[in-house]
Amino acid sequence: MGKIIAIHSYKGGTGKTLFSVNLATTFALKGKKACLLDMDFRAPSLHAIFKVNNVECWLNDYLNGTCTIQKALVDLSEISGGKGKLLVGLANPSTEAIRDMSAKDRKWEMRALGRLLSLRNSVLDEMGMDYLIFDTSPGLQYSSINAIVSADLVFVISTIDASDVQGTKRMLCELYDLFEKKTYIILNKVLMDISSKRGKEELSERLGNTHTLPIFEIVPCFCDILKAGGTYIVAKEKPQHFFSKMLCHMTEKINHL
Amino acid sequence: MKKRDFSTKKSLLILEKIKESLEKLNQKMEVMIELQKHGKTDTENFADITAPLDVMTLLSMPDHLRKTAITVCRLGRATAEEVAQQTKRARAVESAYLNQLVLMGYLKKERQGRKAYFYVDKENKE
Ligand SMILES: Nc1ncnc2c1ncn2[C@@H]1O[C@H](COP(=O)(O)OP(=O)(O)OP(=O)(O)O)[C@@H](O)[C@H]1O
Ligand SMILES: [Mg+2]
């Protein structure tokens, strides 16, 4: 039985897309079947990261009910060197499409939720994928909450910014808990050296009662990844990178959640 | 002094009970008024009011109804029995919540033989 994972955050730019892409790629490199969907219709990015520009159908079309999910998925399994499977659903980056998606009414959002919920049957059961990953928009967006409601696991990526930590804590009890979701926090771009006692203390000082938070992983800020700015997929191009190793470890841990 | 304290406490308690009963009565009346308005004696075919069951609506619902509503969203179409299996609550409880959601316009109810099915109405009826 496959797993559906939503990757969310309170603030923007915390690393959702970086984690979504590398998590899906790591799964594929390990011989698993992963499907990654760009649910960030306000600022699509997967088309740029995977360098795909012409598609038969966008994820927008699937949610509009004008195509099947199979038609909206691009097969990028070659990234895994034939080891596993990687299917990607892209959000339409045209200004017109972004405008269109932001003007949807509640009724449309309700139907979109139904279509996302039905992916468990079509993508996991029928197509036999092992993982379905949603990369979402930050904050309380319709598309993001739809993805969260449809998921089994939610990963919230937070930086150690005071406002980000506070917003993440609030979402834990006012969003994820209300939908009874298994939620885990990934602290990203952490600048303290957590291998030292001093660094650990500094971090928990910043976060406040850390022991009450479901922290899944603490990830440092990598200068080279920041510099590369999404021009290549770290897990694929640099398998020996500490970040790639962390992801490998995370995929193992996810299997036991 | 002590005695008076005790009696005010007691009357407060009684008032609280009366208030509770009145609230319950009020809720029942509201349902009956709704039913009367639509000339129906049951929640069946109560198709006149529809409200979209979107995630923001789900978020703003009381916890007990949210659980029932999400379960119907997930199952697509379900009986009270099937919902109760998922939520691990009593069938009668789910039945009451489901009917409440029908009255609120979020769900539709349809009879098939002896079974009543609840579902989210996705048709556009604006
Ligand atoms: N641990 C890290 N070390 C270095 N750079 C990082 C790290 N995590 C993320 N980044 C960089 O930060 C930038 C923002 O990351 P990303 O686009 O993944 O964030 P996001 O949460 O998806 O943003 P948005 O909310 O806009 O969708 C990217 O350039 C990314 O490469
Ligand atoms: Mg992003």
mmCIF file of C-alpha atoms in Angstrom, chain A:
data_model
loop_
_atom_site.group_PDB
_atom_site.id
_atom_site.type_symbol
_atom_site.label_atom_id
_atom_site.label_comp_id
_atom_site.label_asym_id
_atom_site.label_seq_id
_atom_site.Cartn_x
_atom_site.Cartn_y
_atom_site.Cartn_z
ATOM 1 C CA MET A 1 0.000 0.000 0.000
ATOM 2 C CA GLY A 2 1.400 3.377 -1.050
ATOM 3 C CA LYS A 3 1.762 6.558 0.941
ATOM 4 C CA ILE A 4 0.594 10.084 0.187
ATOM 5 C CA ILE A 5 2.855 12.848 1.468
ATOM 6 C CA ALA A 6 2.103 16.585 1.518
ATOM 7 C CA ILE A 7 4.999 19.008 1.886
ATOM 8 C CA HIS A 8 3.869 22.304 3.330
ATOM 9 C CA SER A 9 5.128 25.356 5.212
ATOM 10 C CA TYR A 10 3.859 28.488 6.895
ATOM 11 C CA LYS A 11 6.166 30.916 5.147
ATOM 12 C CA GLY A 12 7.457 30.900 1.587
ATOM 13 C CA GLY A 13 10.936 29.893 0.481
ATOM 14 C CA THR A 14 11.575 27.437 3.303
ATOM 15 C CA GLY A 15 12.643 24.569 1.036
ATOM 16 C CA LYS A 16 9.395 22.713 0.188
ATOM 17 C CA THR A 17 10.235 22.371 -3.493
ATOM 18 C CA LEU A 18 13.843 21.379 -2.778
ATOM 19 C CA PHE A 19 12.660 18.606 -0.457
ATOM 20 C CA SER A 20 9.769 17.463 -2.667
ATOM 21 C CA VAL A 21 11.989 17.108 -5.730
ATOM 22 C CA ASN A 22 14.862 15.430 -3.911
ATOM 23 C CA LEU A 23 12.605 13.147 -1.914
ATOM 24 C CA ALA A 24 10.816 11.930 -5.056
ATOM 25 C CA THR A 25 14.154 11.529 -6.857
ATOM 26 C CA THR A 26 15.687 9.621 -3.930
ATOM 27 C CA PHE A 27 12.725 7.233 -3.874
ATOM 28 C CA ALA A 28 13.119 6.635 -7.629
ATOM 29 C CA LEU A 29 16.891 6.138 -7.295
ATOM 30 C CA LYS A 30 16.156 3.495 -4.682
ATOM 31 C CA GLY A 31 13.980 1.629 -7.158
ATOM 32 C CA LYS A 32 10.639 2.879 -5.871
ATOM 33 C CA LYS A 33 7.773 4.289 -7.900
ATOM 34 C CA ALA A 34 7.217 7.942 -7.022
ATOM 35 C CA CYS A 35 4.741 10.465 -8.333
ATOM 36 C CA LEU A 36 5.325 14.159 -7.634
ATOM 37 C CA LEU A 37 2.647 16.824 -8.137
ATOM 38 C CA ASP A 38 3.198 20.589 -8.288
ATOM 39 C CA MET A 39 0.290 21.891 -6.221
ATOM 40 C CA ASP A 40 1.747 25.396 -6.133
ATOM 41 C CA PHE A 41 -0.524 26.945 -8.762
ATOM 42 C CA ARG A 42 0.347 30.482 -7.650
ATOM 43 C CA ALA A 43 4.025 30.048 -8.396
ATOM 44 C CA PRO A 44 4.662 26.808 -10.318
ATOM 45 C CA SER A 45 8.266 25.600 -10.252
ATOM 46 C CA LEU A 46 8.573 21.914 -11.149
ATOM 47 C CA HIS A 47 8.476 22.617 -14.920
ATOM 48 C CA ALA A 48 11.611 24.756 -14.487
ATOM 49 C CA ILE A 49 13.411 22.302 -12.205
ATOM 50 C CA PHE A 50 12.743 19.291 -14.443
ATOM 51 C CA LYS A 51 13.116 21.424 -17.581
ATOM 52 C CA VAL A 52 9.853 20.326 -19.176
ATOM 53 C CA ASN A 53 7.942 22.908 -21.132
ATOM 54 C CA ASN A 54 5.579 21.187 -23.484
ATOM 55 C CA VAL A 55 3.125 18.840 -21.924
ATOM 56 C CA GLU A 56 -0.043 17.260 -23.210
ATOM 57 C CA CYS A 57 -1.992 18.242 -20.117
ATOM 58 C CA TRP A 58 -1.278 20.209 -16.970
ATOM 59 C CA LEU A 59 -2.324 19.298 -13.467
ATOM 60 C CA ASN A 60 -4.664 22.284 -13.799
ATOM 61 C CA ASP A 61 -6.555 20.375 -16.497
ATOM 62 C CA TYR A 62 -6.914 17.329 -14.282
ATOM 63 C CA LEU A 63 -8.365 19.443 -11.464
ATOM 64 C CA ASN A 64 -10.650 21.177 -13.950
ATOM 65 C CA GLY A 65 -11.961 17.765 -14.905
ATOM 66 C CA THR A 66 -10.878 17.991 -18.549
ATOM 67 C CA CYS A 67 -8.333 15.148 -18.568
ATOM 68 C CA THR A 68 -7.400 11.993 -16.687
ATOM 69 C CA ILE A 69 -4.532 11.978 -14.194
ATOM 70 C CA GLN A 70 -2.521 9.690 -16.507
ATOM 71 C CA LYS A 71 -2.609 12.383 -19.226
ATOM 72 C CA ALA A 72 -1.336 14.997 -16.778
ATOM 73 C CA LEU A 73 1.731 13.010 -15.714
ATOM 74 C CA VAL A 74 5.131 13.265 -17.416
ATOM 75 C CA ASP A 75 7.374 10.207 -17.191
ATOM 76 C CA LEU A 76 10.818 11.286 -15.988
ATOM 77 C CA SER A 77 11.983 7.851 -14.888
ATOM 78 C CA GLU A 78 15.255 8.277 -16.823
ATOM 79 C CA ILE A 79 16.416 10.480 -13.932
ATOM 80 C CA SER A 80 16.696 7.313 -11.851
ATOM 81 C CA GLY A 81 18.703 5.593 -14.573
ATOM 82 C CA GLY A 82 15.936 3.070 -15.060
ATOM 83 C CA LYS A 83 16.112 1.929 -11.436
ATOM 84 C CA GLY A 84 12.728 3.230 -10.376
ATOM 85 C CA LYS A 85 9.877 5.286 -11.630
ATOM 86 C CA LEU A 86 9.346 9.041 -11.423
ATOM 87 C CA LEU A 87 6.143 10.609 -12.735
ATOM 88 C CA VAL A 88 5.615 14.352 -12.422
ATOM 89 C CA GLY A 89 2.421 16.417 -12.679
ATOM 90 C CA LEU A 90 3.148 20.017 -13.593
ATOM 91 C CA ALA A 91 1.284 23.193 -12.711
ATOM 92 C CA ASN A 92 0.727 25.516 -15.661
ATOM 93 C CA PRO A 93 3.131 28.473 -15.237
ATOM 94 C CA SER A 94 1.398 30.834 -17.687
ATOM 95 C CA THR A 95 0.107 34.060 -16.163
ATOM 96 C CA GLU A 96 -3.339 33.356 -17.521
ATOM 97 C CA ALA A 97 -3.454 29.936 -15.842
ATOM 98 C CA ILE A 98 -2.254 31.377 -12.527
ATOM 99 C CA ARG A 99 -4.940 34.049 -12.706
ATOM 100 C CA ASP A 100 -7.547 31.448 -13.587
ATOM 101 C CA MET A 101 -6.574 29.197 -10.684
ATOM 102 C CA SER A 102 -6.681 32.051 -8.169
ATOM 103 C CA ALA A 103 -10.250 32.936 -9.157
ATOM 104 C CA LYS A 104 -11.850 29.570 -8.435
ATOM 105 C CA ASP A 105 -14.908 29.433 -6.197
ATOM 106 C CA ARG A 106 -15.699 27.170 -3.253
ATOM 107 C CA LYS A 107 -17.652 24.769 -5.387
ATOM 108 C CA TRP A 108 -14.654 24.278 -7.682
ATOM 109 C CA GLU A 109 -12.368 23.788 -4.671
ATOM 110 C CA MET A 110 -14.778 21.180 -3.347
ATOM 111 C CA ARG A 111 -14.628 19.256 -6.607
ATOM 112 C CA ALA A 112 -10.834 19.643 -6.712
ATOM 113 C CA LEU A 113 -10.697 18.038 -3.255
ATOM 114 C CA GLY A 114 -12.752 15.125 -4.579
ATOM 115 C CA ARG A 115 -10.325 14.714 -7.486
ATOM 116 C CA LEU A 116 -7.304 14.785 -5.187
ATOM 117 C CA LEU A 117 -8.887 12.263 -2.827
ATOM 118 C CA SER A 118 -9.522 9.938 -5.763
ATOM 119 C CA LEU A 119 -5.767 9.844 -6.547
ATOM 120 C CA ARG A 120 -5.351 7.248 -3.803
ATOM 121 C CA ASN A 121 -7.313 4.896 -5.967
ATOM 122 C CA SER A 122 -5.985 5.925 -9.407
ATOM 123 C CA VAL A 123 -2.306 6.639 -8.675
ATOM 124 C CA LEU A 124 -1.563 4.314 -5.749
ATOM 125 C CA ASP A 125 -3.916 1.379 -6.289
ATOM 126 C CA GLU A 126 -4.391 1.266 -10.061
ATOM 127 C CA MET A 127 -1.050 2.606 -11.302
ATOM 128 C CA GLY A 128 0.749 0.910 -8.421
ATOM 129 C CA MET A 129 2.873 3.894 -7.360
ATOM 130 C CA ASP A 130 4.582 3.624 -3.969
ATOM 131 C CA TYR A 131 4.556 7.323 -3.113
ATOM 132 C CA LEU A 132 2.499 10.320 -4.106
ATOM 133 C CA ILE A 133 4.113 13.613 -3.081
ATOM 134 C CA PHE A 134 2.433 17.035 -3.141
ATOM 135 C CA ASP A 135 4.606 20.144 -3.298
ATOM 136 C CA THR A 136 2.342 22.940 -2.041
ATOM 137 C CA SER A 137 2.036 26.721 -1.690
ATOM 138 C CA PRO A 138 2.904 28.194 1.705
ATOM 139 C CA GLY A 139 0.245 29.189 4.232
ATOM 140 C CA LEU A 140 -3.484 28.679 4.264
ATOM 141 C CA GLN A 141 -4.148 28.265 0.550
ATOM 142 C CA TYR A 142 -7.059 26.256 -0.768
ATOM 143 C CA SER A 143 -4.827 24.082 -2.971
ATOM 144 C CA SER A 144 -2.463 23.388 -0.067
ATOM 145 C CA ILE A 145 -5.213 22.476 2.384
ATOM 146 C CA ASN A 146 -6.798 20.242 -0.256
ATOM 147 C CA ALA A 147 -3.456 18.455 -0.565
ATOM 148 C CA ILE A 148 -3.085 18.182 3.217
ATOM 149 C CA VAL A 149 -6.556 16.685 3.601
ATOM 150 C CA SER A 150 -5.747 14.124 0.895
ATOM 151 C CA ALA A 151 -2.415 13.093 2.426
ATOM 152 C CA ASP A 152 -1.402 10.409 4.944
ATOM 153 C CA LEU A 153 1.660 12.305 6.149
ATOM 154 C CA VAL A 154 2.408 15.995 6.276
ATOM 155 C CA PHE A 155 5.933 17.400 6.398
ATOM 156 C CA VAL A 156 6.104 21.019 7.436
ATOM 157 C CA ILE A 157 9.332 22.681 6.417
ATOM 158 C CA SER A 158 10.228 25.506 8.753
ATOM 159 C CA THR A 159 13.252 27.729 9.073
ATOM 160 C CA ILE A 160 14.298 28.907 12.530
ATOM 161 C CA ASP A 161 12.948 32.385 11.836
ATOM 162 C CA ALA A 162 10.847 33.470 14.805
ATOM 163 C CA SER A 163 7.798 34.234 12.659
ATOM 164 C CA ASP A 164 8.118 30.944 10.782
ATOM 165 C CA VAL A 165 8.408 28.902 13.984
ATOM 166 C CA GLN A 166 5.427 30.673 15.508
ATOM 167 C CA GLY A 167 3.292 30.188 12.392
ATOM 168 C CA THR A 168 4.299 26.521 12.170
ATOM 169 C CA LYS A 169 3.324 25.954 15.793
ATOM 170 C CA ARG A 170 -0.036 27.587 15.175
ATOM 171 C CA MET A 171 -0.709 25.457 12.098
ATOM 172 C CA LEU A 172 0.066 22.335 14.124
ATOM 173 C CA CYS A 173 -2.943 22.909 16.377
ATOM 174 C CA GLU A 174 -5.196 24.932 14.102
ATOM 175 C CA LEU A 175 -4.777 23.080 10.818
ATOM 176 C CA TYR A 176 -3.081 19.669 10.803
ATOM 177 C CA ASP A 177 -4.562 18.558 14.136
ATOM 178 C CA LEU A 178 -8.079 19.503 13.050
ATOM 179 C CA PHE A 179 -7.719 17.111 10.125
ATOM 180 C CA GLU A 180 -6.063 14.502 12.359
ATOM 181 C CA LYS A 181 -2.957 14.351 10.175
ATOM 182 C CA LYS A 182 0.314 12.730 11.119
ATOM 183 C CA THR A 183 2.570 15.768 10.931
ATOM 184 C CA TYR A 184 6.351 16.104 11.165
ATOM 185 C CA ILE A 185 8.537 19.189 11.155
ATOM 186 C CA ILE A 186 11.704 19.475 9.116
ATOM 187 C CA LEU A 187 13.808 22.352 10.390
ATOM 188 C CA ASN A 188 15.669 23.657 7.378
ATOM 189 C CA LYS A 189 18.493 26.117 6.725
ATOM 190 C CA VAL A 190 19.653 25.748 10.334
ATOM 191 C CA LEU A 191 22.869 27.681 10.878
ATOM 192 C CA MET A 192 23.734 26.388 14.360
ATOM 193 C CA ASP A 193 26.179 23.524 14.619
ATOM 194 C CA ILE A 194 23.878 20.963 16.184
ATOM 195 C CA SER A 195 26.687 18.435 16.621
ATOM 196 C CA SER A 196 27.922 20.616 19.474
ATOM 197 C CA LYS A 197 26.196 20.996 22.822
ATOM 198 C CA ARG A 198 26.330 24.776 22.512
ATOM 199 C CA GLY A 199 24.646 24.693 19.107
ATOM 200 C CA LYS A 200 21.891 22.418 20.350
ATOM 201 C CA GLU A 201 21.232 24.724 23.274
ATOM 202 C CA GLU A 202 21.132 27.724 20.985
ATOM 203 C CA LEU A 203 18.596 25.970 18.781
ATOM 204 C CA SER A 204 16.254 24.918 21.558
ATOM 205 C CA GLU A 205 16.486 28.381 23.024
ATOM 206 C CA ARG A 206 15.276 29.720 19.713
ATOM 207 C CA LEU A 207 12.446 27.229 19.344
ATOM 208 C CA GLY A 208 11.144 27.105 22.896
ATOM 209 C CA ASN A 209 9.917 23.760 24.296
ATOM 210 C CA THR A 210 11.423 21.635 21.496
ATOM 211 C CA HIS A 211 10.488 18.344 23.130
ATOM 212 C CA THR A 212 6.812 19.032 22.417
ATOM 213 C CA LEU A 213 7.457 19.541 18.702
ATOM 214 C CA PRO A 214 7.384 16.562 16.310
ATOM 215 C CA ILE A 215 10.796 17.284 14.769
ATOM 216 C CA PHE A 216 11.651 14.800 12.032
ATOM 217 C CA GLU A 217 14.970 16.201 10.846
ATOM 218 C CA ILE A 218 17.257 19.175 11.323
ATOM 219 C CA VAL A 219 18.902 20.216 8.068
ATOM 220 C CA PRO A 220 21.748 22.721 7.799
ATOM 221 C CA CYS A 221 22.045 25.439 5.201
ATOM 222 C CA PHE A 222 24.326 24.268 2.386
ATOM 223 C CA CYS A 223 26.082 27.105 0.577
ATOM 224 C CA ASP A 224 26.512 25.131 -2.648
ATOM 225 C CA ILE A 225 22.821 24.222 -2.804
ATOM 226 C CA LEU A 226 21.850 27.818 -2.233
ATOM 227 C CA LYS A 227 24.329 28.896 -4.898
ATOM 228 C CA ALA A 228 23.079 26.320 -7.411
ATOM 229 C CA GLY A 229 19.575 27.761 -6.975
ATOM 230 C CA GLY A 230 17.703 24.749 -8.280
ATOM 231 C CA THR A 231 19.702 24.339 -11.503
ATOM 232 C CA TYR A 232 20.325 20.661 -10.773
ATOM 233 C CA ILE A 233 18.848 17.939 -8.596
ATOM 234 C CA VAL A 234 21.264 17.322 -5.738
ATOM 235 C CA ALA A 235 20.167 13.739 -4.984
ATOM 236 C CA LYS A 236 20.784 12.828 -8.637
ATOM 237 C CA GLU A 237 23.916 14.834 -9.491
ATOM 238 C CA LYS A 238 25.675 14.633 -6.132
ATOM 239 C CA PRO A 239 24.774 11.337 -4.448
ATOM 240 C CA GLN A 240 27.736 11.724 -2.071
ATOM 241 C CA HIS A 241 26.555 15.142 -0.850
ATOM 242 C CA PHE A 242 25.592 15.246 2.835
ATOM 243 C CA PHE A 243 22.145 16.501 1.786
ATOM 244 C CA SER A 244 21.625 13.441 -0.468
ATOM 245 C CA LYS A 245 22.669 11.164 2.379
ATOM 246 C CA MET A 246 20.236 12.878 4.708
ATOM 247 C CA LEU A 247 17.471 12.294 2.174
ATOM 248 C CA CYS A 248 18.372 8.621 1.881
ATOM 249 C CA HIS A 249 18.074 8.358 5.631
ATOM 250 C CA MET A 250 14.753 10.232 5.578
ATOM 251 C CA THR A 251 13.238 7.899 2.985
ATOM 252 C CA GLU A 252 14.122 4.965 5.269
ATOM 253 C CA LYS A 253 12.490 6.698 8.200
ATOM 254 C CA ILE A 254 9.348 7.505 6.184
ATOM 255 C CA ASN A 255 8.793 3.811 5.547
ATOM 256 C CA HIS A 256 8.466 3.268 9.274
ATOM 257 C CA LEU A 257 6.021 6.131 9.930
#
